[in-house]
Coordinates of N, CA and C and ligand atoms in Angstrom, one line a residue:
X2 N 93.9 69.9 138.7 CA 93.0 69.4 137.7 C 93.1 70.2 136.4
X3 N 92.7 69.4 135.2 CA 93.4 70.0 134.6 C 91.8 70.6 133.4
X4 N 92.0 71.6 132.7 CA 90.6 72.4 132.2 C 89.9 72.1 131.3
X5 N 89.7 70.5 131.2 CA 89.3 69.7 129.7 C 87.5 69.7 130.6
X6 N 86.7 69.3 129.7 CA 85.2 69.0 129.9 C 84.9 68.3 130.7
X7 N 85.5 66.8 131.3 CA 85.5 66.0 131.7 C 84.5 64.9 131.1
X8 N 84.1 65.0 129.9 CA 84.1 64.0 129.0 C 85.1 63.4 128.1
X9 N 85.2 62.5 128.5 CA 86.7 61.4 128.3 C 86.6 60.3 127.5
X10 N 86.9 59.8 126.3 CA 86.8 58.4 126.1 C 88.2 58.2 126.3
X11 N 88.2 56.9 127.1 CA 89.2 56.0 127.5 C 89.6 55.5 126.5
X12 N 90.3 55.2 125.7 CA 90.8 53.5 125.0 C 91.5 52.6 125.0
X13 N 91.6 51.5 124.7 CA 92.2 50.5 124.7 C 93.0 51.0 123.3
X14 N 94.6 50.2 123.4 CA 95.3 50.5 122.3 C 95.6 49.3 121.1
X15 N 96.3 48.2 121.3 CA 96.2 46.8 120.7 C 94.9 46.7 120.4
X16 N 94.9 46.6 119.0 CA 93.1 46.2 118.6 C 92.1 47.2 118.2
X17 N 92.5 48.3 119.0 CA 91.6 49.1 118.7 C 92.0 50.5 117.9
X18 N 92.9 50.8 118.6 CA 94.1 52.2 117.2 C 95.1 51.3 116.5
X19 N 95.7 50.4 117.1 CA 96.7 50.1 116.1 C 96.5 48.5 116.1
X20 N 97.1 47.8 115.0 CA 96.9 46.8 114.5 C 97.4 45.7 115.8
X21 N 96.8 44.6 116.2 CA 97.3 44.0 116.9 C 98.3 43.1 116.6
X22 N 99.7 43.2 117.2 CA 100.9 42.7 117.0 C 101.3 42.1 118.4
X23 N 101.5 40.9 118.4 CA 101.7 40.0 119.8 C 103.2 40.9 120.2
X24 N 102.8 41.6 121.3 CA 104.0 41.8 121.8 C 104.6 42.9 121.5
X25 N 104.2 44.2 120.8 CA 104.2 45.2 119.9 C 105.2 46.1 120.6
X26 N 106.1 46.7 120.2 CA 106.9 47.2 121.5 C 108.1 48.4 120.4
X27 N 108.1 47.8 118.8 CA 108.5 48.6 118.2 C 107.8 49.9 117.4
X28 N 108.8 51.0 117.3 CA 107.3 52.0 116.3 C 107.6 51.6 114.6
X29 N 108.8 50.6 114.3 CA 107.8 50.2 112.7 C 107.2 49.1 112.7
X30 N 107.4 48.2 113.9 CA 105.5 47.8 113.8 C 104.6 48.1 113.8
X31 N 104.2 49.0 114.0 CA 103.1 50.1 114.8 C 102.2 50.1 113.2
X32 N 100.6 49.9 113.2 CA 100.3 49.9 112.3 C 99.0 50.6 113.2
X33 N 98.3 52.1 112.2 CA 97.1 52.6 113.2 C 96.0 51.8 112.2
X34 N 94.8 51.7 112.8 CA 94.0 50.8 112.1 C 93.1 51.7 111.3
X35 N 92.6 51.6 110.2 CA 91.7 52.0 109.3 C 91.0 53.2 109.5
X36 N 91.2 54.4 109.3 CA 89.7 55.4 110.1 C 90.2 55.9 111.3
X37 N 91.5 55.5 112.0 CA 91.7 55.9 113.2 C 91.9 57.1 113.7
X38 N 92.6 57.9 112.5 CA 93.0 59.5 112.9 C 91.6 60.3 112.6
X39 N 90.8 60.2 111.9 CA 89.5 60.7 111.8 C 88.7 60.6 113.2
X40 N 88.9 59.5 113.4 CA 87.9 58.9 114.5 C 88.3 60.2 115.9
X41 N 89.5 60.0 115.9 CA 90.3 61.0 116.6 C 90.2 62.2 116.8
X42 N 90.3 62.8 115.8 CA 89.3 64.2 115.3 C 88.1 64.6 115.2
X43 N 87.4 63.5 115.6 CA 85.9 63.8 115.6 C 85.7 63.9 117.0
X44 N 86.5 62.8 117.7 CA 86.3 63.1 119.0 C 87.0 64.2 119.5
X45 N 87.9 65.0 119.2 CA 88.4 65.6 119.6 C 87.5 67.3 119.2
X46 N 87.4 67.4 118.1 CA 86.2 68.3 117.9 C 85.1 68.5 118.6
X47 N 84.6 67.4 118.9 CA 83.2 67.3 119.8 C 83.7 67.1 121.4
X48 N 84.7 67.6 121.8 CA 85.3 68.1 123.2 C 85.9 66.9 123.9
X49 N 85.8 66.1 123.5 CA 86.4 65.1 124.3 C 88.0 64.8 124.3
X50 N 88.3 64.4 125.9 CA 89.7 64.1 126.5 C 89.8 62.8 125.8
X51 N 90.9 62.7 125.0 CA 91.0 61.4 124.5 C 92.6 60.6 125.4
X52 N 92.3 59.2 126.1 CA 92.8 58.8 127.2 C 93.5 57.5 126.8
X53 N 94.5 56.8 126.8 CA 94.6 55.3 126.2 C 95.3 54.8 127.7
X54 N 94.3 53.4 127.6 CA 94.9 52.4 128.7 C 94.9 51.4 128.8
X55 N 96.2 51.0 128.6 CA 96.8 49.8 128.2 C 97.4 48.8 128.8
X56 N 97.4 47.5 129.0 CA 97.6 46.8 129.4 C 99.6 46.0 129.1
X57 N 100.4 46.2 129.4 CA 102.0 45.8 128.8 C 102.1 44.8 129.3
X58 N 102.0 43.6 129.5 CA 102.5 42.6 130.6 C 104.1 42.3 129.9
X59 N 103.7 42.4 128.7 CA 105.2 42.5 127.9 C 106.3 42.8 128.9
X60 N 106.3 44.0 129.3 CA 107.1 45.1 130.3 C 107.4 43.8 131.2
X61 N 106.6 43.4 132.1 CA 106.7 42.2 133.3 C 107.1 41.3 132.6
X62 N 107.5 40.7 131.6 CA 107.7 39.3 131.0 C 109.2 39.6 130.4
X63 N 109.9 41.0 130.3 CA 111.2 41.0 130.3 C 111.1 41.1 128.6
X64 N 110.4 41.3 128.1 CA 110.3 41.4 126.4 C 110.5 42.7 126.0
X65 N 110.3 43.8 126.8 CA 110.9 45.3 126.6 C 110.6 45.9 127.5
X66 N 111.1 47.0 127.7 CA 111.4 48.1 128.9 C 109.9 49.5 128.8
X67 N 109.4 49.6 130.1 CA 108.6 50.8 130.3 C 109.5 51.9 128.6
X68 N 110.5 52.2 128.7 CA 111.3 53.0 127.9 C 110.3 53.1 125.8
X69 N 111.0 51.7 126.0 CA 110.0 51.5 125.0 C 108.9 51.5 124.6
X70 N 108.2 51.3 125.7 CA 106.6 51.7 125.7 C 106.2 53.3 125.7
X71 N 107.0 54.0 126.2 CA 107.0 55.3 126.3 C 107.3 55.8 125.0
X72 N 108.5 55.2 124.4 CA 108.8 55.8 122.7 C 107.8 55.4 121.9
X73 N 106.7 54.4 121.8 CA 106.3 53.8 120.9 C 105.0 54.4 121.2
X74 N 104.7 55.1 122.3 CA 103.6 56.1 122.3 C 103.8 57.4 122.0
X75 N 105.2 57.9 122.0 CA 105.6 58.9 121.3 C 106.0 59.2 119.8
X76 N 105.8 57.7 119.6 CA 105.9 57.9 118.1 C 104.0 57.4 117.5
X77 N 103.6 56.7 118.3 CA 102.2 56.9 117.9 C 101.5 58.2 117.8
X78 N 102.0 58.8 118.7 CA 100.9 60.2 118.7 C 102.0 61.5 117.7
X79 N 102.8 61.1 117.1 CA 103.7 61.6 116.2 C 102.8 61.1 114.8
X80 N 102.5 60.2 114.8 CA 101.9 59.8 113.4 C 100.2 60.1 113.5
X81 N 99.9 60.4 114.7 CA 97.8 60.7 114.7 C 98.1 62.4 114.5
X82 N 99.8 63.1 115.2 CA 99.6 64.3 114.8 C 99.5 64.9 113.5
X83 N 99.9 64.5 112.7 CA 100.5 64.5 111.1 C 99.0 64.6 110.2
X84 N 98.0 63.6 111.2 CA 97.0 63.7 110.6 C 95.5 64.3 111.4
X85 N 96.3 65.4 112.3 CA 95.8 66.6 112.6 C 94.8 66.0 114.0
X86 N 95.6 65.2 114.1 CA 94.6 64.4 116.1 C 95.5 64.2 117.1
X87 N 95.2 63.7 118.1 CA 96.3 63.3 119.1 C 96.0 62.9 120.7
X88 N 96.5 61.8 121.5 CA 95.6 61.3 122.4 C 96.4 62.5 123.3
X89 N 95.9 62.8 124.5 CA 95.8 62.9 125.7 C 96.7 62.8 126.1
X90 N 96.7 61.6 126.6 CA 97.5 60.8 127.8 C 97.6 59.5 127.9
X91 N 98.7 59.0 127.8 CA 98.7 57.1 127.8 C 98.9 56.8 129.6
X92 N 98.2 55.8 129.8 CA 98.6 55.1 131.2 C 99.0 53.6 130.7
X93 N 99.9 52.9 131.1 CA 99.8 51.9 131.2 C 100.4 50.7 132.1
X94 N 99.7 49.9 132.3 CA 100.3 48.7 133.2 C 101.6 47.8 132.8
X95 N 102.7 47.6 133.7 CA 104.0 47.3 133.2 C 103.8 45.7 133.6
X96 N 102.5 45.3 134.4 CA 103.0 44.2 135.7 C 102.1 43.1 134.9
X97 N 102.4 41.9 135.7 CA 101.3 40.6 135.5 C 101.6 39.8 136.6
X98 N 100.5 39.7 137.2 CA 100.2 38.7 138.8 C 101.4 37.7 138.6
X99 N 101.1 36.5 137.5 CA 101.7 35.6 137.3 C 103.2 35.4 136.9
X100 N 103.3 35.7 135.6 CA 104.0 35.6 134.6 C 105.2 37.2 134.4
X101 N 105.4 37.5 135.6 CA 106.1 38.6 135.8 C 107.6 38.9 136.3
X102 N 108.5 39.4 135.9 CA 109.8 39.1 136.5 C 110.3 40.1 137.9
X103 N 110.9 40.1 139.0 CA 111.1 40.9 140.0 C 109.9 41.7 140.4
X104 N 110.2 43.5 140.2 CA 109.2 44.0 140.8 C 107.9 44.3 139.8
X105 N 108.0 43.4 138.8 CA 106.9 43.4 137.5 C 106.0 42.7 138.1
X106 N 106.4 41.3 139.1 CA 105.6 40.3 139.4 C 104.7 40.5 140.7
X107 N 103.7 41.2 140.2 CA 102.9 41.8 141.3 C 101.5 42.2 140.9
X108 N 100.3 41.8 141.8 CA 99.0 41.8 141.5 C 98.5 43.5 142.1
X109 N 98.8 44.1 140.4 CA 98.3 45.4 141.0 C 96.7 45.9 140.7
X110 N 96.8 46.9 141.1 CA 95.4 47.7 141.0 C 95.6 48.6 139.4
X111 N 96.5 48.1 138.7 CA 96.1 49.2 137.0 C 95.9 48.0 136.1
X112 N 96.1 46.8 136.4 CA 95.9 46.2 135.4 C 94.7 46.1 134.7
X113 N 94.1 46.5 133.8 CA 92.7 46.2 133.1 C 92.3 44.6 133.3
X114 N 90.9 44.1 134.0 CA 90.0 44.9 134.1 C 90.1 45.8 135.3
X115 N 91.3 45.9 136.3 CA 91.1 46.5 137.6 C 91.3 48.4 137.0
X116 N 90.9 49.2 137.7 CA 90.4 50.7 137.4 C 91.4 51.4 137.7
X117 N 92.8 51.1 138.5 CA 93.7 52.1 138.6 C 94.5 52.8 137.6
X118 N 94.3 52.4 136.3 CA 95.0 53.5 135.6 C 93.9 54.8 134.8
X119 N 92.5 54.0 135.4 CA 91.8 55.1 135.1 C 91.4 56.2 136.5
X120 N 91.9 55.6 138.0 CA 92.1 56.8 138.6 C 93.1 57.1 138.8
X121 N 94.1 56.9 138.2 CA 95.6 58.0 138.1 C 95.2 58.4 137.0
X122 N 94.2 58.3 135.7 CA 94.1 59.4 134.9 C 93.3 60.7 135.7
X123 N 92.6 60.8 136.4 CA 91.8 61.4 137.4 C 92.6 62.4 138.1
X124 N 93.5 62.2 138.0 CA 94.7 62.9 139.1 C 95.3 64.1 138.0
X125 N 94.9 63.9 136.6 CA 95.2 64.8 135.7 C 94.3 65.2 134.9
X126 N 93.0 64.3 135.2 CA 91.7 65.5 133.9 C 90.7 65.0 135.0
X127 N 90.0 65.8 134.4 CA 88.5 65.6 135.1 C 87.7 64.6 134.1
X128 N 87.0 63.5 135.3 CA 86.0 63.1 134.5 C 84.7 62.9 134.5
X129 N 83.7 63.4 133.9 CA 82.5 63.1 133.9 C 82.2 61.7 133.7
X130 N 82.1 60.7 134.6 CA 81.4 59.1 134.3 C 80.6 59.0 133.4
X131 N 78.7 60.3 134.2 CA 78.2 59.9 133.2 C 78.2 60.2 131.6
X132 N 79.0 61.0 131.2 CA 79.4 61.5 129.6 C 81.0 60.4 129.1
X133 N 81.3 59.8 129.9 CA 82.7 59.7 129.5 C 82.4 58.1 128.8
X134 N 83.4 57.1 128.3 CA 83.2 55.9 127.9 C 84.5 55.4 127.6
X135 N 84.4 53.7 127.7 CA 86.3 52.9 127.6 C 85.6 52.0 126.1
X136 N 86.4 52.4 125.2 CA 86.1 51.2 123.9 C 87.7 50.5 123.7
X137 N 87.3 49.2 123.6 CA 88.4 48.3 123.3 C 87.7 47.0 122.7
X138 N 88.9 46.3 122.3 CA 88.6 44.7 121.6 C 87.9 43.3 122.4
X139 N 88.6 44.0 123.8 CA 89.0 42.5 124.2 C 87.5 42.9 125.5
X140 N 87.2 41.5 126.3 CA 86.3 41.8 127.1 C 86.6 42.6 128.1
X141 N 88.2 42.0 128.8 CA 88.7 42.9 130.1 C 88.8 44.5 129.8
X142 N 88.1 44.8 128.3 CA 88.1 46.3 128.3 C 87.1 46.7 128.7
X143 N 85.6 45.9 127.9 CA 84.6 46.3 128.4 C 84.2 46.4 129.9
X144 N 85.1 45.2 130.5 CA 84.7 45.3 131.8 C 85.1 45.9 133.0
X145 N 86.5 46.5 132.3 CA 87.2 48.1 133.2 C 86.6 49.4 133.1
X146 N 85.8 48.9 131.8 CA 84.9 49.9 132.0 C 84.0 50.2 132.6
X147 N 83.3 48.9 132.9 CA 81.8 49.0 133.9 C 82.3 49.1 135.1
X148 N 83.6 48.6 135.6 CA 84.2 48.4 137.2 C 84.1 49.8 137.1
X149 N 84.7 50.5 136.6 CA 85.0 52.2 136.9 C 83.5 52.5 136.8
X150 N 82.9 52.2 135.5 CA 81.5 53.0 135.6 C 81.1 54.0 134.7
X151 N 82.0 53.9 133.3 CA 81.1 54.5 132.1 C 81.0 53.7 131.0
X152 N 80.5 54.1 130.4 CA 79.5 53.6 128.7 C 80.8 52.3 128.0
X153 N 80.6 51.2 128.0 CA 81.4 50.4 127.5 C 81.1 50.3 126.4
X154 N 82.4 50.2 125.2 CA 82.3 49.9 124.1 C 82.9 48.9 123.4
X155 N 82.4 47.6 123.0 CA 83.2 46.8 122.1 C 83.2 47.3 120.6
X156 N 84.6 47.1 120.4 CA 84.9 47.6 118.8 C 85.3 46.3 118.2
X157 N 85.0 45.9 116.7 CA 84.8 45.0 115.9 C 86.5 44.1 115.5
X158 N 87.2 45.9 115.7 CA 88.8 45.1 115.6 C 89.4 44.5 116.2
X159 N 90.5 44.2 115.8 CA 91.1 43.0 117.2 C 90.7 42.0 117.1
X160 N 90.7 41.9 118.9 CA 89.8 40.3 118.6 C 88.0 40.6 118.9
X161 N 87.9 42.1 118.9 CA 86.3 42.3 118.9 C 85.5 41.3 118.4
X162 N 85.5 41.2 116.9 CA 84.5 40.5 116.0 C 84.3 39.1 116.8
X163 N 85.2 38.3 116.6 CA 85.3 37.2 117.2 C 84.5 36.9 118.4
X164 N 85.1 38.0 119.4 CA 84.4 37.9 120.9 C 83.1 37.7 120.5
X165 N 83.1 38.8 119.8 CA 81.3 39.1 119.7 C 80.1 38.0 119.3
X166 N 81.0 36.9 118.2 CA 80.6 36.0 117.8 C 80.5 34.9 118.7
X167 N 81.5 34.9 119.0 CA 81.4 33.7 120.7 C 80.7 34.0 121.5
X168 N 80.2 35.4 121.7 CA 79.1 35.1 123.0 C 77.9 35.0 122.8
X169 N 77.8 35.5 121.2 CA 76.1 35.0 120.5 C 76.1 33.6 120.6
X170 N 77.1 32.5 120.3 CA 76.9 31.3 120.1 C 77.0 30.7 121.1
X171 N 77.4 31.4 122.8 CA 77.2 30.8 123.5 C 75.5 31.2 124.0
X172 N 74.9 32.0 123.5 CA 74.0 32.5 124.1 C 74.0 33.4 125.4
X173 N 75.4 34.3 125.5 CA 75.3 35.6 126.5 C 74.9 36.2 126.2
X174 N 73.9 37.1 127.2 CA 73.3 38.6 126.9 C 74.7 39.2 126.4
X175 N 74.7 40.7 125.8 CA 75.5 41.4 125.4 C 75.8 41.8 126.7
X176 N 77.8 42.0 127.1 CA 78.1 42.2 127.8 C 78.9 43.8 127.9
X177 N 78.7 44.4 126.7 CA 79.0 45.5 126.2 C 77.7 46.5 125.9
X178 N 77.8 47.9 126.1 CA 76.7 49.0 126.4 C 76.5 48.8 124.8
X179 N 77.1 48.7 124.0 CA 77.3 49.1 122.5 C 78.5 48.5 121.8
X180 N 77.9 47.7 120.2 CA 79.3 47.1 119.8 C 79.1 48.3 118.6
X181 N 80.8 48.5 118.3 CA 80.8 49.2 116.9 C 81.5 48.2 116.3
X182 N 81.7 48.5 114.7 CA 82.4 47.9 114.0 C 83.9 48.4 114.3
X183 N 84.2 49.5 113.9 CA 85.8 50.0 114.5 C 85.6 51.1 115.6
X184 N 87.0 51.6 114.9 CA 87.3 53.1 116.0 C 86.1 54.5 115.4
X185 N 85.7 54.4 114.6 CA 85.0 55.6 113.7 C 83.6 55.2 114.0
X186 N 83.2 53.9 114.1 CA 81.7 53.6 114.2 C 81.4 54.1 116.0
X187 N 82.4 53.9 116.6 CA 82.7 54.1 117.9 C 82.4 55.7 118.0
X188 N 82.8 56.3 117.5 CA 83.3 57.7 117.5 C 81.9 58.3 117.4
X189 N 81.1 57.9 116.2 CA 79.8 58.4 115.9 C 79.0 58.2 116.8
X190 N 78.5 57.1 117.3 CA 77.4 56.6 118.4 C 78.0 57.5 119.6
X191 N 79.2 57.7 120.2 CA 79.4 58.8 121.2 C 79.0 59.9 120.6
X192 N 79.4 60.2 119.7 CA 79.3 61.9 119.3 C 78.0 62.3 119.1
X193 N 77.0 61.3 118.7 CA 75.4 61.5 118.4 C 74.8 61.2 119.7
X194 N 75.1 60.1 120.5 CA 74.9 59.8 121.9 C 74.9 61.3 123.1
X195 N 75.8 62.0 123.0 CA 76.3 63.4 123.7 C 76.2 64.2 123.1
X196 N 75.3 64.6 122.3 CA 74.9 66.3 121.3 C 73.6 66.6 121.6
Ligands
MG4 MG1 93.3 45.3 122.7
ZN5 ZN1 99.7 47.2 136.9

């Protein structure tokens, strides 16, 4: 185990640090979204393990290799370093039940919303549930996060806004603990939330 706090924010990556690009797999696509390396820094200042978990079906669909997902996270956290932040640790899912080729094509336990890439993060930090939290765009974030069992957050980027709009109009309760507008509004409500 490794000697962090065990307050963790999880995150989602597409949508919520970097600009969403169908299929994103290069680092000069790579675009971090508005506020991100601050957001980063704040949480990292105020103790927290910062965690990203992501979903690649890409990988399963034969559109790029684990390899590349691996460089394009080392060049992501090459550009949060520069501006004095940096995640953690990426987990990500390679597979998709469906739409998957050979040993891609398989219904696993990491795909978001299912919680296994947040217990193989467990295998390397400690985490406090009740302090810890998953923010992302999309619903299957929010809702990997309630499966596992800490503080869910919708963020406005991505396809956040949108969601958010569609479930007012359908008349759903809020299915998220807290919506922020981005990654920094996100950052604040934890950091004032845990002080
Ligand atoms: Mg996303
Ligand atoms: Zn998987």
């Amino acid at each position: 185990m490794a000697g962090n706090t065990g307050k963790v924010v999880f995150l989602d990556r597409d949508g919520t640090i970097n600009e969403e690009v169908h299929y994103l797999h290069k680092p000069e696509d790579l675009r971090l979204l508005p506020g991100v390396p601050e957001a980063i820094r704040m949480l990292k200042k105020a103790g927290f393990t910062l965690i990203v978990v992501t979903n690649q079906a890409g990988v399963a669909r034969g559109y790029y290799t684990c390899r590349d997902v691996e460089k394009l996270h080392g060049y992501l956290n090459e550009q949060l370093k520069k501006e004095g932040g940096a995640i953690d640790a990426f987990y990500y899912c390679p597979h998709h039940p469906v739409h998957g080729i050979g040993e891609y094509k398989v219904v696993c336990r990491c795909r978001k919303p299912d919680i296994g890439m947040f217990e193989a993060a467990e295998k390397d930090f400690t985490v406090d549930k009740a302090h810890s939290y998953m923010i992302g765009d999309k619903e299957l974030d929010v809702q990997a996060g309630r499966n596992y069992g800490v503080g869910s957050i919708l963020v406005g980027t991505g396809y956040g806004a949108e969601l958010k709009r569609e479930a007012e109009e359908q008349g759903r309760e809020p299915f998220y603990d807290y919506y922020a507008e981005d990654l920094t509004a996100a950052a604040r409500y934890i950091i004032e939330k845990e002080s």
